[in-house]
Amino acid sequence: MPAATNTDEGELPLLIVAAKLLLDPFADNSRDRNATPPRLALQGCGKILRQANCYAYHTCIIAYSDAFGLPWVPTMFYCSTVQSFPEVPMNFEQIIYDKQDGIATITLNRPERMNAFTAKMIDEWYAALWDAHTDPDVRVVIVTGAGSRGFCTGADVGGGGPLGGLQNRQRTAVENRNFLRDGVQRIPRLVSLMEKPYIAAINGAAVGAGMDMASMCDIRFAAESARFGMTYVRMGIIPGDGGAYYLPRIIGTARALDLIWTGRLIDAREALAMGYVSAVVPDDVLINFTREYALKLAKGPAVAIQLAKRLVYRSAHADADAALDLAQQAMYIAQGTEDAVEGPRAFAEKREPDFKGR
């Protein structure tokens, strides 16, 4: 399981310095954009990153890009494939984790509590996401819930045991200052690094932090019985797991504020009409529908698909000129793949392409 994420922001400069000490000796010889970054340096950097949380991981990768004088897009892609992290144990208790046909499926497995999460579930969810993120054989990730009543209903505030997203009132404000970052926010922070498509199959209620968990996915498919609600306001709190970030980017500011302010529930058809979900299907075909879609992506050109995702998200925060520069850098990588040769060849030969993901 990944190391505990207790790295403070104050430690980040030290991590960056350590990464640079490992990488700088190679930088002068690696200005050629065709050069392969030295694996030994990457493995050494990996040892540092094991001690860091996702934010530190991202920061060290940026430091790595700077050390090599390379654009961050291809650097991020290369670093994300390095297998220098410990293997993830698969003896999960509160999720089911399955990998087949290039698709990793994470099933939240507390149906008796409508898949409300605990601290343990967050740990397991994070571990499974990390494995999917770093496994080169995984091309697509699906998240869904066990049972028919709930996708995820947020933190389990009534089921006893440690919570995954609420502060401990027995601790001081100083002790609690990073309770979200070191708890439930590990999920969106890791998701922000994932270049692989991340798809939600929403099989029931997705409310509170459960709706946040759906919102951080790239695409959402919903069962007809699905219901959605930003119900934080009913508890006298605010979206703490990324809802205020993701939701306006999906449905617009006014609609997002309406849902956040009122805490009202919407059904699957209204969610489809406002563009929150991409499809609504009968409950009994949701998983098969989602897997069929995911399988199409898994059989596609993985490098191009992953670079396209990163490009879309990063372009949203860039001006047109910077976005075009990012596109040029990503295209340089994509055109150097075997899949970029296979695609035109298959088209000329009037057959389906056989993409290898490299």
mmCIF file with all atom_site columns, N, CA, C and O in Angstrom, residues 223-247:
data_model
loop_
_atom_site.group_PDB
_atom_site.id
_atom_site.type_symbol
_atom_site.label_atom_id
_atom_site.label_alt_id
_atom_site.label_comp_id
_atom_site.label_asym_id
_atom_site.label_entity_id
_atom_site.label_seq_id
_atom_site.pdbx_PDB_ins_code
_atom_site.Cartn_x
_atom_site.Cartn_y
_atom_site.Cartn_z
_atom_site.occupancy
_atom_site.B_iso_or_equiv
_atom_site.pdbx_formal_charge
_atom_site.auth_seq_id
_atom_site.auth_comp_id
_atom_site.auth_asym_id
_atom_site.auth_atom_id
_atom_site.pdbx_PDB_model_num
ATOM 1   N N  . ALA A 1 223 ? -27.324 5.007  -13.822 1.00 0.00 ? 223 ALA A N  1
ATOM 2   C CA . ALA A 1 223 ? -28.501 4.146  -13.884 1.00 0.00 ? 223 ALA A CA 1
ATOM 3   C C  . ALA A 1 223 ? -29.743 5.014  -13.760 1.00 0.00 ? 223 ALA A C  1
ATOM 4   O O  . ALA A 1 223 ? -29.703 6.133  -13.229 1.00 0.00 ? 223 ALA A O  1
ATOM 5   N N  . GLU A 1 224 ? -30.869 4.506  -14.248 1.00 0.00 ? 224 GLU A N  1
ATOM 6   C CA . GLU A 1 224 ? -32.107 5.281  -14.177 1.00 0.00 ? 224 GLU A CA 1
ATOM 7   C C  . GLU A 1 224 ? -32.502 5.610  -12.748 1.00 0.00 ? 224 GLU A C  1
ATOM 8   O O  . GLU A 1 224 ? -33.151 6.623  -12.491 1.00 0.00 ? 224 GLU A O  1
ATOM 9   N N  . SER A 1 225 ? -32.087 4.787  -11.803 1.00 0.00 ? 225 SER A N  1
ATOM 10  C CA . SER A 1 225 ? -32.441 5.015  -10.404 1.00 0.00 ? 225 SER A CA 1
ATOM 11  C C  . SER A 1 225 ? -31.499 5.979  -9.691  1.00 0.00 ? 225 SER A C  1
ATOM 12  O O  . SER A 1 225 ? -31.720 6.296  -8.511  1.00 0.00 ? 225 SER A O  1
ATOM 13  N N  . ALA A 1 226 ? -30.473 6.443  -10.358 1.00 0.00 ? 226 ALA A N  1
ATOM 14  C CA . ALA A 1 226 ? -29.467 7.295  -9.717  1.00 0.00 ? 226 ALA A CA 1
ATOM 15  C C  . ALA A 1 226 ? -30.069 8.623  -9.262  1.00 0.00 ? 226 ALA A C  1
ATOM 16  O O  . ALA A 1 226 ? -30.956 9.182  -9.917  1.00 0.00 ? 226 ALA A O  1
ATOM 17  N N  . ARG A 1 227 ? -29.582 9.102  -8.144  1.00 0.00 ? 227 ARG A N  1
ATOM 18  C CA . ARG A 1 227 ? -29.972 10.409 -7.616  1.00 0.00 ? 227 ARG A CA 1
ATOM 19  C C  . ARG A 1 227 ? -28.705 11.140 -7.195  1.00 0.00 ? 227 ARG A C  1
ATOM 20  O O  . ARG A 1 227 ? -27.724 10.532 -6.759  1.00 0.00 ? 227 ARG A O  1
ATOM 21  N N  . PHE A 1 228 ? -28.751 12.458 -7.304  1.00 0.00 ? 228 PHE A N  1
ATOM 22  C CA . PHE A 1 228 ? -27.566 13.270 -7.034  1.00 0.00 ? 228 PHE A CA 1
ATOM 23  C C  . PHE A 1 228 ? -27.933 14.427 -6.114  1.00 0.00 ? 228 PHE A C  1
ATOM 24  O O  . PHE A 1 228 ? -29.016 15.002 -6.237  1.00 0.00 ? 228 PHE A O  1
ATOM 25  N N  . GLY A 1 229 ? -27.014 14.790 -5.231  1.00 0.00 ? 229 GLY A N  1
ATOM 26  C CA . GLY A 1 229 ? -27.264 15.936 -4.373  1.00 0.00 ? 229 GLY A CA 1
ATOM 27  C C  . GLY A 1 229 ? -26.011 16.438 -3.690  1.00 0.00 ? 229 GLY A C  1
ATOM 28  O O  . GLY A 1 229 ? -25.231 15.647 -3.153  1.00 0.00 ? 229 GLY A O  1
ATOM 29  N N  . MET A 1 230 ? -25.830 17.748 -3.707  1.00 0.00 ? 230 MET A N  1
ATOM 30  C CA . MET A 1 230 ? -24.746 18.388 -2.954  1.00 0.00 ? 230 MET A CA 1
ATOM 31  C C  . MET A 1 230 ? -25.308 18.733 -1.576  1.00 0.00 ? 230 MET A C  1
ATOM 32  O O  . MET A 1 230 ? -25.621 19.880 -1.277  1.00 0.00 ? 230 MET A O  1
ATOM 33  N N  . THR A 1 231 ? -25.445 17.738 -0.737  1.00 0.00 ? 231 THR A N  1
ATOM 34  C CA . THR A 1 231 ? -26.212 17.850 0.501   1.00 0.00 ? 231 THR A CA 1
ATOM 35  C C  . THR A 1 231 ? -25.414 18.394 1.684   1.00 0.00 ? 231 THR A C  1
ATOM 36  O O  . THR A 1 231 ? -25.893 18.346 2.823   1.00 0.00 ? 231 THR A O  1
ATOM 37  N N  . TYR A 1 232 ? -24.245 18.923 1.445   1.00 0.00 ? 232 TYR A N  1
ATOM 38  C CA . TYR A 1 232 ? -23.431 19.476 2.526   1.00 0.00 ? 232 TYR A CA 1
ATOM 39  C C  . TYR A 1 232 ? -24.195 20.518 3.344   1.00 0.00 ? 232 TYR A C  1
ATOM 40  O O  . TYR A 1 232 ? -24.070 20.579 4.565   1.00 0.00 ? 232 TYR A O  1
ATOM 41  N N  . VAL A 1 233 ? -24.962 21.370 2.637   1.00 0.00 ? 233 VAL A N  1
ATOM 42  C CA . VAL A 1 233 ? -25.639 22.469 3.320   1.00 0.00 ? 233 VAL A CA 1
ATOM 43  C C  . VAL A 1 233 ? -26.605 21.950 4.382   1.00 0.00 ? 233 VAL A C  1
ATOM 44  O O  . VAL A 1 233 ? -26.861 22.623 5.393   1.00 0.00 ? 233 VAL A O  1
ATOM 45  N N  . ARG A 1 234 ? -27.136 20.763 4.205   1.00 0.00 ? 234 ARG A N  1
ATOM 46  C CA . ARG A 1 234 ? -28.054 20.193 5.197   1.00 0.00 ? 234 ARG A CA 1
ATOM 47  C C  . ARG A 1 234 ? -27.324 19.829 6.492   1.00 0.00 ? 234 ARG A C  1
ATOM 48  O O  . ARG A 1 234 ? -27.957 19.645 7.536   1.00 0.00 ? 234 ARG A O  1
ATOM 49  N N  . MET A 1 235 ? -26.006 19.690 6.391   1.00 0.00 ? 235 MET A N  1
ATOM 50  C CA . MET A 1 235 ? -25.189 19.390 7.571   1.00 0.00 ? 235 MET A CA 1
ATOM 51  C C  . MET A 1 235 ? -24.509 20.645 8.110   1.00 0.00 ? 235 MET A C  1
ATOM 52  O O  . MET A 1 235 ? -23.723 20.584 9.048   1.00 0.00 ? 235 MET A O  1
ATOM 53  N N  . GLY A 1 236 ? -24.787 21.798 7.480   1.00 0.00 ? 236 GLY A N  1
ATOM 54  C CA . GLY A 1 236 ? -24.183 23.046 7.914   1.00 0.00 ? 236 GLY A CA 1
ATOM 55  C C  . GLY A 1 236 ? -22.737 23.203 7.521   1.00 0.00 ? 236 GLY A C  1
ATOM 56  O O  . GLY A 1 236 ? -21.990 23.970 8.144   1.00 0.00 ? 236 GLY A O  1
ATOM 57  N N  . ILE A 1 237 ? -22.304 22.485 6.470   1.00 0.00 ? 237 ILE A N  1
ATOM 58  C CA . ILE A 1 237 ? -20.902 22.561 6.034   1.00 0.00 ? 237 ILE A CA 1
ATOM 59  C C  . ILE A 1 237 ? -20.842 22.844 4.533   1.00 0.00 ? 237 ILE A C  1
ATOM 60  O O  . ILE A 1 237 ? -21.873 23.055 3.878   1.00 0.00 ? 237 ILE A O  1
ATOM 61  N N  . ILE A 1 238 ? -19.656 22.833 3.997   1.00 0.00 ? 238 ILE A N  1
ATOM 62  C CA . ILE A 1 238 ? -19.426 23.162 2.580   1.00 0.00 ? 238 ILE A CA 1
ATOM 63  C C  . ILE A 1 238 ? -18.780 21.970 1.871   1.00 0.00 ? 238 ILE A C  1
ATOM 64  O O  . ILE A 1 238 ? -18.254 21.069 2.528   1.00 0.00 ? 238 ILE A O  1
ATOM 65  N N  . PRO A 1 239 ? -18.791 21.945 0.540   1.00 0.00 ? 239 PRO A N  1
ATOM 66  C CA . PRO A 1 239 ? -18.109 20.863 -0.187  1.00 0.00 ? 239 PRO A CA 1
ATOM 67  C C  . PRO A 1 239 ? -16.615 20.890 0.108   1.00 0.00 ? 239 PRO A C  1
ATOM 68  O O  . PRO A 1 239 ? -15.943 21.862 -0.218  1.00 0.00 ? 239 PRO A O  1
ATOM 69  N N  . GLY A 1 240 ? -16.114 19.819 0.706   1.00 0.00 ? 240 GLY A N  1
ATOM 70  C CA . GLY A 1 240 ? -14.704 19.804 1.103   1.00 0.00 ? 240 GLY A CA 1
ATOM 71  C C  . GLY A 1 240 ? -13.849 18.851 0.314   1.00 0.00 ? 240 GLY A C  1
ATOM 72  O O  . GLY A 1 240 ? -12.643 18.787 0.525   1.00 0.00 ? 240 GLY A O  1
ATOM 73  N N  . ASP A 1 241 ? -14.449 18.113 -0.603  1.00 0.00 ? 241 ASP A N  1
ATOM 74  C CA . ASP A 1 241 ? -13.711 17.062 -1.310  1.00 0.00 ? 241 ASP A CA 1
ATOM 75  C C  . ASP A 1 241 ? -13.534 17.366 -2.799  1.00 0.00 ? 241 ASP A C  1
ATOM 76  O O  . ASP A 1 241 ? -13.282 16.463 -3.586  1.00 0.00 ? 241 ASP A O  1
ATOM 77  N N  . GLY A 1 242 ? -13.706 18.635 -3.166  1.00 0.00 ? 242 GLY A N  1
ATOM 78  C CA . GLY A 1 242 ? -13.495 19.022 -4.552  1.00 0.00 ? 242 GLY A CA 1
ATOM 79  C C  . GLY A 1 242 ? -14.752 19.422 -5.295  1.00 0.00 ? 242 GLY A C  1
ATOM 80  O O  . GLY A 1 242 ? -14.679 19.826 -6.454  1.00 0.00 ? 242 GLY A O  1
ATOM 81  N N  . GLY A 1 243 ? -15.905 19.343 -4.650  1.00 0.00 ? 243 GLY A N  1
ATOM 82  C CA . GLY A 1 243 ? -17.147 19.657 -5.343  1.00 0.00 ? 243 GLY A CA 1
ATOM 83  C C  . GLY A 1 243 ? -17.221 21.078 -5.855  1.00 0.00 ? 243 GLY A C  1
ATOM 84  O O  . GLY A 1 243 ? -17.733 21.333 -6.954  1.00 0.00 ? 243 GLY A O  1
ATOM 85  N N  . ALA A 1 244 ? -16.723 22.032 -5.065  1.00 0.00 ? 244 ALA A N  1
ATOM 86  C CA . ALA A 1 244 ? -16.756 23.430 -5.487  1.00 0.00 ? 244 ALA A CA 1
ATOM 87  C C  . ALA A 1 244 ? -15.793 23.700 -6.638  1.00 0.00 ? 244 ALA A C  1
ATOM 88  O O  . ALA A 1 244 ? -15.916 24.720 -7.329  1.00 0.00 ? 244 ALA A O  1
ATOM 89  N N  . TYR A 1 245 ? -14.852 22.803 -6.851  1.00 0.00 ? 245 TYR A N  1
ATOM 90  C CA . TYR A 1 245 ? -13.909 22.921 -7.975  1.00 0.00 ? 245 TYR A CA 1
ATOM 91  C C  . TYR A 1 245 ? -14.462 22.238 -9.217  1.00 0.00 ? 245 TYR A C  1
ATOM 92  O O  . TYR A 1 245 ? -14.509 22.831 -10.299 1.00 0.00 ? 245 TYR A O  1
ATOM 93  N N  . TYR A 1 246 ? -14.882 20.977 -9.073  1.00 0.00 ? 246 TYR A N  1
ATOM 94  C CA . TYR A 1 246 ? -15.278 20.185 -10.234 1.00 0.00 ? 246 TYR A CA 1
ATOM 95  C C  . TYR A 1 246 ? -16.654 20.553 -10.782 1.00 0.00 ? 246 TYR A C  1
ATOM 96  O O  . TYR A 1 246 ? -16.837 20.656 -12.001 1.00 0.00 ? 246 TYR A O  1
ATOM 97  N N  . LEU A 1 247 ? -17.636 20.717 -9.898  1.00 0.00 ? 247 LEU A N  1
ATOM 98  C CA . LEU A 1 247 ? -19.016 20.850 -10.369 1.00 0.00 ? 247 LEU A CA 1
ATOM 99  C C  . LEU A 1 247 ? -19.239 22.056 -11.280 1.00 0.00 ? 247 LEU A C  1
ATOM 100 O O  . LEU A 1 247 ? -19.876 21.912 -12.335 1.00 0.00 ? 247 LEU A O  1
#
